Amino acid sequence: TENIFGFSTRKELDRGCFVKDGNIYIKDEELIEICPLVDVKLKGEHNLSNVCSAFAACYLAGMSAIELKQHIVSFKGVAQRQELVATINEVEYYNDTASTSPESLIAAINALEENVILIAGGRNKDLDISELCPKIQSDVAELILIDSPFANELKANFSESYKLHTV
């Protein structure tokens, strides 16, 4: 196991990158604090897991803790992937058009705080949406569907009492 260098967002590791008490750490021969979680601008546990895996790889490639922190503090994410495009009257607007599978859309919904208004549409890729529909019903305040095959499939899974709009 001495060759294993892992990453985790949920537990402290004997060797690897992990999250503990609101900070990201690397533990190898010593415990190194990289940065507080507030320095990570990406939302969601899935993104935090990606950060930890990238930190682990970069650390093993020779990058210092200071360099890791400098990179994550300046990293704002990738275009169209939970991209914060505006904040107007304290309301945040995100572009997540790269989210083209039910799993990635569920991860995006999980990453957002509350009062989510989801605008969805696009082509139907014949993917299983059985986990997506209950997630939308429980965590999305309103659903706006752009008339499309995927929107029609989603619409068929909601009762008329759900706050759903088609444009």
Short mmCIF file of N, CA and C in Angstrom, two decimals:
data_model
loop_
_atom_site.label_atom_id
_atom_site.label_comp_id
_atom_site.label_asym_id
_atom_site.label_seq_id
_atom_site.Cartn_x
_atom_site.Cartn_y
_atom_site.Cartn_z
N THR A 1 0.81 -1.21 0.00
CA THR A 1 0.00 0.00 0.00
C THR A 1 0.84 1.27 0.00
N GLU A 2 2.15 1.15 0.16
CA GLU A 2 2.98 2.36 0.19
C GLU A 2 3.03 3.05 -1.16
N ASN A 3 2.63 2.38 -2.25
CA ASN A 3 2.60 3.01 -3.56
C ASN A 3 1.26 3.68 -3.85
N ILE A 4 0.30 3.51 -2.95
CA ILE A 4 -1.01 4.10 -3.16
C ILE A 4 -1.04 5.51 -2.58
N PHE A 5 -1.45 6.46 -3.41
CA PHE A 5 -1.61 7.85 -2.99
C PHE A 5 -3.02 8.23 -3.41
N GLY A 6 -3.94 8.23 -2.47
CA GLY A 6 -5.35 8.40 -2.79
C GLY A 6 -5.86 9.82 -2.66
N PHE A 7 -7.17 9.94 -2.76
CA PHE A 7 -7.84 11.22 -2.54
C PHE A 7 -9.24 10.93 -2.02
N SER A 8 -9.72 11.83 -1.16
CA SER A 8 -11.05 11.65 -0.58
C SER A 8 -11.61 12.99 -0.14
N THR A 9 -12.92 13.13 -0.29
CA THR A 9 -13.61 14.31 0.24
C THR A 9 -14.29 13.97 1.56
N ARG A 10 -14.23 12.71 1.97
CA ARG A 10 -15.01 12.27 3.13
C ARG A 10 -14.21 11.75 4.32
N LYS A 11 -12.96 11.37 4.10
CA LYS A 11 -12.21 10.82 5.23
C LYS A 11 -10.73 11.15 5.11
N GLU A 12 -10.08 11.20 6.26
CA GLU A 12 -8.64 11.44 6.30
C GLU A 12 -7.92 10.18 5.82
N LEU A 13 -6.88 10.38 5.05
CA LEU A 13 -6.10 9.26 4.50
C LEU A 13 -4.73 9.19 5.16
N ASP A 14 -4.16 7.99 5.18
CA ASP A 14 -2.79 7.84 5.67
C ASP A 14 -1.80 8.45 4.68
N ARG A 15 -2.19 8.41 3.40
CA ARG A 15 -1.32 8.95 2.34
C ARG A 15 -2.20 9.40 1.19
N GLY A 16 -2.19 10.70 0.91
CA GLY A 16 -3.01 11.22 -0.18
C GLY A 16 -3.51 12.61 0.09
N CYS A 17 -4.48 13.03 -0.72
CA CYS A 17 -5.10 14.34 -0.60
C CYS A 17 -6.52 14.14 -0.08
N PHE A 18 -6.90 14.95 0.93
CA PHE A 18 -8.22 14.77 1.52
C PHE A 18 -8.74 16.08 2.10
N VAL A 19 -10.02 16.07 2.41
CA VAL A 19 -10.69 17.22 3.01
C VAL A 19 -10.96 16.89 4.47
N LYS A 20 -10.62 17.84 5.36
CA LYS A 20 -10.87 17.66 6.79
C LYS A 20 -11.04 19.03 7.43
N ASP A 21 -12.08 19.17 8.21
CA ASP A 21 -12.31 20.40 8.99
C ASP A 21 -12.26 21.66 8.13
N GLY A 22 -12.87 21.60 6.95
CA GLY A 22 -12.94 22.79 6.10
C GLY A 22 -11.67 23.15 5.36
N ASN A 23 -10.73 22.23 5.28
CA ASN A 23 -9.47 22.47 4.57
C ASN A 23 -9.12 21.28 3.68
N ILE A 24 -8.27 21.52 2.71
CA ILE A 24 -7.72 20.45 1.88
C ILE A 24 -6.28 20.21 2.34
N TYR A 25 -5.96 18.95 2.56
CA TYR A 25 -4.63 18.55 3.03
C TYR A 25 -4.02 17.52 2.09
N ILE A 26 -2.70 17.48 2.11
CA ILE A 26 -1.95 16.37 1.53
C ILE A 26 -1.14 15.76 2.66
N LYS A 27 -1.19 14.45 2.74
CA LYS A 27 -0.42 13.73 3.75
C LYS A 27 0.46 12.73 3.03
N ASP A 28 1.75 12.91 3.22
CA ASP A 28 2.73 11.98 2.67
C ASP A 28 3.64 11.63 3.84
N GLU A 29 4.82 12.16 3.87
CA GLU A 29 5.67 11.96 5.04
C GLU A 29 5.26 12.89 6.18
N GLU A 30 4.58 13.98 5.82
CA GLU A 30 4.07 14.93 6.80
C GLU A 30 2.70 15.42 6.34
N LEU A 31 1.96 16.07 7.22
CA LEU A 31 0.66 16.64 6.90
C LEU A 31 0.86 18.07 6.42
N ILE A 32 0.37 18.36 5.21
CA ILE A 32 0.53 19.68 4.61
C ILE A 32 -0.86 20.27 4.34
N GLU A 33 -1.13 21.44 4.90
CA GLU A 33 -2.39 22.11 4.59
C GLU A 33 -2.22 22.85 3.27
N ILE A 34 -3.12 22.57 2.33
CA ILE A 34 -3.05 23.23 1.02
C ILE A 34 -3.85 24.53 1.05
N CYS A 35 -5.14 24.44 1.38
CA CYS A 35 -5.97 25.64 1.39
C CYS A 35 -7.30 25.37 2.07
N PRO A 36 -7.96 26.44 2.52
CA PRO A 36 -9.32 26.26 3.03
C PRO A 36 -10.29 26.04 1.86
N LEU A 37 -11.38 25.35 2.13
CA LEU A 37 -12.37 25.06 1.08
C LEU A 37 -12.95 26.33 0.47
N VAL A 38 -13.00 27.42 1.23
CA VAL A 38 -13.56 28.66 0.69
C VAL A 38 -12.73 29.20 -0.48
N ASP A 39 -11.49 28.75 -0.61
CA ASP A 39 -10.66 29.16 -1.75
C ASP A 39 -11.02 28.44 -3.04
N VAL A 40 -11.77 27.35 -2.92
CA VAL A 40 -12.17 26.57 -4.11
C VAL A 40 -13.48 27.16 -4.62
N LYS A 41 -13.44 27.73 -5.81
CA LYS A 41 -14.61 28.41 -6.36
C LYS A 41 -15.61 27.44 -7.00
N LEU A 42 -15.20 26.22 -7.25
CA LEU A 42 -16.08 25.23 -7.86
C LEU A 42 -17.06 24.70 -6.83
N LYS A 43 -18.30 24.52 -7.24
CA LYS A 43 -19.34 24.04 -6.33
C LYS A 43 -19.52 22.54 -6.49
N GLY A 44 -19.88 21.89 -5.39
CA GLY A 44 -20.27 20.50 -5.44
C GLY A 44 -19.18 19.53 -5.03
N GLU A 45 -19.61 18.44 -4.41
CA GLU A 45 -18.66 17.44 -3.95
C GLU A 45 -17.93 16.78 -5.11
N HIS A 46 -18.62 16.61 -6.25
CA HIS A 46 -17.97 16.01 -7.40
C HIS A 46 -16.79 16.85 -7.88
N ASN A 47 -16.95 18.19 -7.85
CA ASN A 47 -15.84 19.06 -8.23
C ASN A 47 -14.73 19.05 -7.19
N LEU A 48 -15.10 18.99 -5.92
CA LEU A 48 -14.11 18.90 -4.86
C LEU A 48 -13.30 17.61 -4.97
N SER A 49 -13.97 16.54 -5.33
CA SER A 49 -13.27 15.27 -5.56
C SER A 49 -12.28 15.41 -6.72
N ASN A 50 -12.69 16.10 -7.78
CA ASN A 50 -11.78 16.35 -8.91
C ASN A 50 -10.58 17.19 -8.49
N VAL A 51 -10.82 18.19 -7.63
CA VAL A 51 -9.73 19.03 -7.13
C VAL A 51 -8.74 18.17 -6.35
N CYS A 52 -9.25 17.33 -5.46
CA CYS A 52 -8.37 16.48 -4.65
C CYS A 52 -7.57 15.51 -5.53
N SER A 53 -8.21 14.95 -6.55
CA SER A 53 -7.46 14.03 -7.42
C SER A 53 -6.40 14.77 -8.22
N ALA A 54 -6.72 15.99 -8.67
CA ALA A 54 -5.73 16.79 -9.40
C ALA A 54 -4.58 17.20 -8.48
N PHE A 55 -4.91 17.59 -7.25
CA PHE A 55 -3.87 17.94 -6.29
C PHE A 55 -2.94 16.76 -6.04
N ALA A 56 -3.52 15.58 -5.87
CA ALA A 56 -2.71 14.38 -5.62
C ALA A 56 -1.75 14.14 -6.78
N ALA A 57 -2.26 14.21 -8.00
CA ALA A 57 -1.42 13.97 -9.18
C ALA A 57 -0.33 15.03 -9.31
N CYS A 58 -0.71 16.29 -9.13
CA CYS A 58 0.27 17.37 -9.25
C CYS A 58 1.34 17.32 -8.15
N TYR A 59 0.92 16.97 -6.95
CA TYR A 59 1.87 16.82 -5.85
C TYR A 59 2.88 15.72 -6.18
N LEU A 60 2.39 14.60 -6.66
CA LEU A 60 3.28 13.48 -7.01
C LEU A 60 4.21 13.84 -8.17
N ALA A 61 3.77 14.79 -9.00
CA ALA A 61 4.60 15.24 -10.12
C ALA A 61 5.60 16.32 -9.70
N GLY A 62 5.54 16.71 -8.40
CA GLY A 62 6.54 17.64 -7.90
C GLY A 62 6.06 19.04 -7.59
N MET A 63 4.77 19.31 -7.72
CA MET A 63 4.26 20.65 -7.44
C MET A 63 4.19 20.87 -5.93
N SER A 64 4.54 22.06 -5.49
CA SER A 64 4.53 22.38 -4.06
C SER A 64 3.13 22.75 -3.59
N ALA A 65 2.93 22.76 -2.28
CA ALA A 65 1.65 23.16 -1.70
C ALA A 65 1.31 24.60 -2.08
N ILE A 66 2.30 25.46 -2.10
CA ILE A 66 2.08 26.87 -2.47
C ILE A 66 1.59 26.97 -3.91
N GLU A 67 2.21 26.21 -4.81
CA GLU A 67 1.78 26.22 -6.21
C GLU A 67 0.37 25.67 -6.36
N LEU A 68 0.04 24.61 -5.63
CA LEU A 68 -1.31 24.05 -5.69
C LEU A 68 -2.33 25.09 -5.28
N LYS A 69 -2.07 25.77 -4.17
CA LYS A 69 -2.99 26.79 -3.68
C LYS A 69 -3.13 27.93 -4.70
N GLN A 70 -2.03 28.38 -5.27
CA GLN A 70 -2.08 29.47 -6.24
C GLN A 70 -2.97 29.10 -7.42
N HIS A 71 -2.88 27.86 -7.87
CA HIS A 71 -3.66 27.44 -9.03
C HIS A 71 -5.15 27.33 -8.70
N ILE A 72 -5.51 26.77 -7.55
CA ILE A 72 -6.93 26.61 -7.24
C ILE A 72 -7.59 27.94 -6.92
N VAL A 73 -6.86 28.86 -6.32
CA VAL A 73 -7.42 30.17 -6.00
C VAL A 73 -7.77 30.93 -7.28
N SER A 74 -6.97 30.77 -8.31
CA SER A 74 -7.22 31.49 -9.57
C SER A 74 -8.11 30.73 -10.55
N PHE A 75 -8.37 29.44 -10.28
CA PHE A 75 -9.15 28.63 -11.23
C PHE A 75 -10.63 28.89 -11.05
N LYS A 76 -11.29 29.31 -12.12
CA LYS A 76 -12.71 29.64 -12.08
C LYS A 76 -13.59 28.58 -12.72
N GLY A 77 -12.99 27.53 -13.22
CA GLY A 77 -13.78 26.48 -13.85
C GLY A 77 -13.67 26.52 -15.36
N VAL A 78 -14.49 25.69 -15.97
CA VAL A 78 -14.48 25.51 -17.43
C VAL A 78 -15.77 26.11 -18.00
N ALA A 79 -15.67 26.73 -19.15
CA ALA A 79 -16.84 27.31 -19.80
C ALA A 79 -17.94 26.26 -19.98
N GLN A 80 -19.16 26.67 -19.70
CA GLN A 80 -20.37 25.86 -19.88
C GLN A 80 -20.45 24.67 -18.92
N ARG A 81 -19.62 24.63 -17.90
CA ARG A 81 -19.67 23.55 -16.90
C ARG A 81 -19.85 24.21 -15.54
N GLN A 82 -21.09 24.36 -15.12
CA GLN A 82 -21.42 25.08 -13.89
C GLN A 82 -20.71 26.43 -13.84
N GLU A 83 -20.77 27.12 -14.95
CA GLU A 83 -20.08 28.41 -15.10
C GLU A 83 -20.98 29.54 -14.58
N LEU A 84 -20.50 30.24 -13.56
CA LEU A 84 -21.23 31.40 -13.05
C LEU A 84 -21.10 32.51 -14.09
N VAL A 85 -22.23 32.89 -14.70
CA VAL A 85 -22.18 33.88 -15.77
C VAL A 85 -22.64 35.26 -15.31
N ALA A 86 -23.41 35.30 -14.21
CA ALA A 86 -23.85 36.61 -13.70
C ALA A 86 -24.41 36.45 -12.29
N THR A 87 -24.32 37.54 -11.55
CA THR A 87 -25.01 37.66 -10.27
C THR A 87 -25.77 38.98 -10.32
N ILE A 88 -27.09 38.87 -10.27
CA ILE A 88 -27.94 40.05 -10.37
C ILE A 88 -28.88 40.05 -9.17
N ASN A 89 -28.86 41.14 -8.40
CA ASN A 89 -29.69 41.24 -7.19
C ASN A 89 -29.51 40.02 -6.29
N GLU A 90 -28.28 39.61 -6.11
CA GLU A 90 -27.90 38.48 -5.25
C GLU A 90 -28.39 37.12 -5.76
N VAL A 91 -28.83 37.07 -7.02
CA VAL A 91 -29.24 35.81 -7.65
C VAL A 91 -28.12 35.38 -8.59
N GLU A 92 -27.65 34.15 -8.42
CA GLU A 92 -26.57 33.63 -9.26
C GLU A 92 -27.15 32.88 -10.46
N TYR A 93 -26.57 33.13 -11.64
CA TYR A 93 -26.99 32.48 -12.88
C TYR A 93 -25.83 31.63 -13.40
N TYR A 94 -26.11 30.35 -13.63
CA TYR A 94 -25.09 29.41 -14.07
C TYR A 94 -25.42 28.86 -15.45
N ASN A 95 -24.39 28.69 -16.25
CA ASN A 95 -24.50 28.01 -17.54
C ASN A 95 -23.90 26.62 -17.35
N ASP A 96 -24.71 25.61 -17.55
CA ASP A 96 -24.22 24.23 -17.44
C ASP A 96 -24.64 23.44 -18.67
N THR A 97 -24.52 24.07 -19.84
CA THR A 97 -24.94 23.41 -21.07
C THR A 97 -24.08 22.20 -21.41
N ALA A 98 -22.92 22.08 -20.79
CA ALA A 98 -22.09 20.88 -21.01
C ALA A 98 -22.62 19.68 -20.24
N SER A 99 -23.61 19.91 -19.39
CA SER A 99 -24.21 18.84 -18.60
C SER A 99 -25.23 18.12 -19.48
N THR A 100 -24.80 17.08 -20.16
CA THR A 100 -25.66 16.42 -21.15
C THR A 100 -26.06 15.00 -20.78
N SER A 101 -25.88 14.64 -19.52
CA SER A 101 -26.33 13.33 -19.06
C SER A 101 -27.10 13.52 -17.76
N PRO A 102 -28.00 12.60 -17.43
CA PRO A 102 -28.72 12.73 -16.16
C PRO A 102 -27.79 12.79 -14.96
N GLU A 103 -26.72 12.03 -14.98
CA GLU A 103 -25.78 12.02 -13.85
C GLU A 103 -25.11 13.37 -13.66
N SER A 104 -24.69 14.01 -14.74
CA SER A 104 -24.03 15.31 -14.59
C SER A 104 -25.04 16.39 -14.18
N LEU A 105 -26.28 16.27 -14.63
CA LEU A 105 -27.30 17.24 -14.22
C LEU A 105 -27.64 17.06 -12.74
N ILE A 106 -27.72 15.83 -12.27
CA ILE A 106 -27.96 15.58 -10.84
C ILE A 106 -26.82 16.16 -10.01
N ALA A 107 -25.58 15.96 -10.44
CA ALA A 107 -24.43 16.51 -9.72
C ALA A 107 -24.51 18.04 -9.67
N ALA A 108 -24.92 18.66 -10.77
CA ALA A 108 -25.04 20.12 -10.81
C ALA A 108 -26.13 20.59 -9.85
N ILE A 109 -27.27 19.91 -9.84
CA ILE A 109 -28.36 20.28 -8.93
C ILE A 109 -27.90 20.14 -7.49
N ASN A 110 -27.18 19.05 -7.19
CA ASN A 110 -26.66 18.84 -5.83
C ASN A 110 -25.71 19.95 -5.41
N ALA A 111 -24.99 20.52 -6.35
CA ALA A 111 -23.99 21.54 -6.03
C ALA A 111 -24.60 22.90 -5.71
N LEU A 112 -25.82 23.12 -6.16
CA LEU A 112 -26.44 24.43 -5.96
C LEU A 112 -27.18 24.48 -4.63
N GLU A 113 -27.31 25.66 -4.09
CA GLU A 113 -27.86 25.85 -2.75
C GLU A 113 -29.36 25.53 -2.69
N GLU A 114 -30.18 26.44 -3.13
CA GLU A 114 -31.63 26.30 -3.04
C GLU A 114 -32.27 27.20 -4.06
N ASN A 115 -33.59 27.10 -4.17
CA ASN A 115 -34.36 27.91 -5.11
C ASN A 115 -33.81 27.81 -6.53
N VAL A 116 -33.51 26.60 -6.95
CA VAL A 116 -32.98 26.37 -8.29
C VAL A 116 -34.11 26.47 -9.31
N ILE A 117 -33.90 27.26 -10.32
CA ILE A 117 -34.79 27.29 -11.47
C ILE A 117 -33.99 26.70 -12.63
N LEU A 118 -34.46 25.57 -13.11
CA LEU A 118 -33.73 24.82 -14.13
C LEU A 118 -34.34 25.06 -15.50
N ILE A 119 -33.51 25.44 -16.46
CA ILE A 119 -33.92 25.56 -17.85
C ILE A 119 -33.29 24.38 -18.57
N ALA A 120 -34.13 23.52 -19.16
CA ALA A 120 -33.62 22.30 -19.79
C ALA A 120 -34.25 22.09 -21.15
N GLY A 121 -33.53 21.39 -21.98
CA GLY A 121 -34.02 21.05 -23.31
C GLY A 121 -32.94 20.29 -24.04
N GLY A 122 -33.15 20.11 -25.32
CA GLY A 122 -32.14 19.43 -26.13
C GLY A 122 -32.66 18.14 -26.71
N ARG A 123 -31.74 17.41 -27.30
CA ARG A 123 -32.16 16.16 -27.94
C ARG A 123 -32.24 15.03 -26.92
N ASN A 124 -33.07 14.10 -27.22
CA ASN A 124 -33.22 12.93 -26.37
C ASN A 124 -32.13 11.94 -26.74
N LYS A 125 -31.31 11.57 -25.76
CA LYS A 125 -30.20 10.64 -26.01
C LYS A 125 -30.54 9.23 -25.53
N ASP A 126 -31.83 8.99 -25.26
CA ASP A 126 -32.31 7.69 -24.78
C ASP A 126 -31.56 7.22 -23.54
N LEU A 127 -31.27 8.15 -22.64
CA LEU A 127 -30.62 7.82 -21.38
C LEU A 127 -31.67 7.63 -20.29
N ASP A 128 -31.35 6.88 -19.29
CA ASP A 128 -32.25 6.61 -18.18
C ASP A 128 -32.40 7.86 -17.31
N ILE A 129 -33.61 8.38 -17.23
CA ILE A 129 -33.85 9.59 -16.41
C ILE A 129 -34.63 9.25 -15.14
N SER A 130 -34.68 7.98 -14.78
CA SER A 130 -35.47 7.56 -13.61
C SER A 130 -34.97 8.17 -12.31
N GLU A 131 -33.69 8.46 -12.18
CA GLU A 131 -33.18 9.12 -10.97
C GLU A 131 -33.23 10.65 -11.09
N LEU A 132 -33.22 11.15 -12.31
CA LEU A 132 -33.23 12.59 -12.53
C LEU A 132 -34.58 13.22 -12.16
N CYS A 133 -35.66 12.60 -12.57
CA CYS A 133 -36.99 13.20 -12.35
C CYS A 133 -37.31 13.41 -10.86
N PRO A 134 -37.09 12.40 -10.00
CA PRO A 134 -37.33 12.66 -8.57
C PRO A 134 -36.40 13.73 -8.00
N LYS A 135 -35.17 13.81 -8.50
CA LYS A 135 -34.23 14.84 -8.05
C LYS A 135 -34.75 16.22 -8.40
N ILE A 136 -35.25 16.37 -9.61
CA ILE A 136 -35.82 17.65 -10.04
C ILE A 136 -37.03 17.99 -9.16
N GLN A 137 -37.90 17.02 -8.95
CA GLN A 137 -39.11 17.27 -8.14
C GLN A 137 -38.76 17.69 -6.72
N SER A 138 -37.70 17.12 -6.15
CA SER A 138 -37.38 17.43 -4.76
C SER A 138 -36.51 18.67 -4.60
N ASP A 139 -35.66 19.00 -5.58
CA ASP A 139 -34.65 20.05 -5.38
C ASP A 139 -34.75 21.24 -6.33
N VAL A 140 -35.63 21.19 -7.30
CA VAL A 140 -35.76 22.29 -8.27
C VAL A 140 -37.08 23.01 -8.02
N ALA A 141 -36.99 24.32 -7.77
CA ALA A 141 -38.18 25.11 -7.46
C ALA A 141 -39.10 25.23 -8.68
N GLU A 142 -38.51 25.48 -9.84
CA GLU A 142 -39.28 25.58 -11.07
C GLU A 142 -38.48 25.01 -12.22
N LEU A 143 -39.20 24.41 -13.16
CA LEU A 143 -38.58 23.79 -14.33
C LEU A 143 -39.11 24.48 -15.57
N ILE A 144 -38.18 25.02 -16.37
CA ILE A 144 -38.55 25.65 -17.63
C ILE A 144 -37.99 24.77 -18.73
N LEU A 145 -38.87 24.26 -19.58
CA LEU A 145 -38.46 23.36 -20.64
C LEU A 145 -38.49 24.07 -21.99
N ILE A 146 -37.38 23.97 -22.70
CA ILE A 146 -37.30 24.48 -24.06
C ILE A 146 -37.80 23.36 -24.96
N ASP A 147 -38.85 23.64 -25.72
CA ASP A 147 -39.53 22.61 -26.52
C ASP A 147 -38.51 21.80 -27.33
N SER A 148 -38.44 20.52 -27.02
CA SER A 148 -37.47 19.63 -27.65
C SER A 148 -37.83 18.19 -27.27
N PRO A 149 -37.23 17.21 -27.94
CA PRO A 149 -37.51 15.81 -27.57
C PRO A 149 -37.20 15.50 -26.11
N PHE A 150 -36.07 16.00 -25.59
CA PHE A 150 -35.73 15.74 -24.19
C PHE A 150 -36.74 16.41 -23.26
N ALA A 151 -37.14 17.63 -23.59
CA ALA A 151 -38.12 18.34 -22.77
C ALA A 151 -39.44 17.56 -22.73
N ASN A 152 -39.85 17.02 -23.87
CA ASN A 152 -41.09 16.23 -23.90
C ASN A 152 -40.99 14.99 -23.03
N GLU A 153 -39.83 14.34 -23.02
CA GLU A 153 -39.63 13.17 -22.18
C GLU A 153 -39.69 13.56 -20.70
N LEU A 154 -39.03 14.65 -20.35
CA LEU A 154 -39.08 15.12 -18.96
C LEU A 154 -40.52 15.46 -18.55
N LYS A 155 -41.20 16.22 -19.41
CA LYS A 155 -42.55 16.69 -19.11
C LYS A 155 -43.49 15.53 -18.82
N ALA A 156 -43.31 14.45 -19.50
CA ALA A 156 -44.19 13.28 -19.32
C ALA A 156 -44.05 12.66 -17.93
N ASN A 157 -43.01 13.01 -17.20
CA ASN A 157 -42.76 12.43 -15.88
C ASN A 157 -43.22 13.31 -14.72
N PHE A 158 -43.89 14.43 -15.02
CA PHE A 158 -44.32 15.34 -13.96
C PHE A 158 -45.82 15.52 -13.97
N SER A 159 -46.39 15.67 -12.79
CA SER A 159 -47.83 15.91 -12.68
C SER A 159 -48.11 17.37 -13.04
N GLU A 160 -49.35 17.66 -13.28
CA GLU A 160 -49.73 19.02 -13.66
C GLU A 160 -49.56 20.01 -12.51
N SER A 161 -49.47 19.51 -11.27
CA SER A 161 -49.32 20.42 -10.13
C SER A 161 -47.88 20.92 -9.96
N TYR A 162 -46.92 20.28 -10.65
CA TYR A 162 -45.53 20.71 -10.54
C TYR A 162 -45.34 22.01 -11.32
N LYS A 163 -44.49 22.92 -10.79
CA LYS A 163 -44.23 24.21 -11.44
C LYS A 163 -43.36 23.99 -12.67
N LEU A 164 -44.00 23.77 -13.79
CA LEU A 164 -43.32 23.46 -15.03
C LEU A 164 -43.82 24.40 -16.13
N HIS A 165 -42.90 24.93 -16.89
CA HIS A 165 -43.25 25.85 -17.98
C HIS A 165 -42.54 25.37 -19.24
N THR A 166 -43.23 25.50 -20.36
CA THR A 166 -42.62 25.14 -21.65
C THR A 166 -42.54 26.38 -22.51
N VAL A 167 -41.37 26.60 -23.09
CA VAL A 167 -41.19 27.75 -24.00
C VAL A 167 -40.71 27.26 -25.35
#
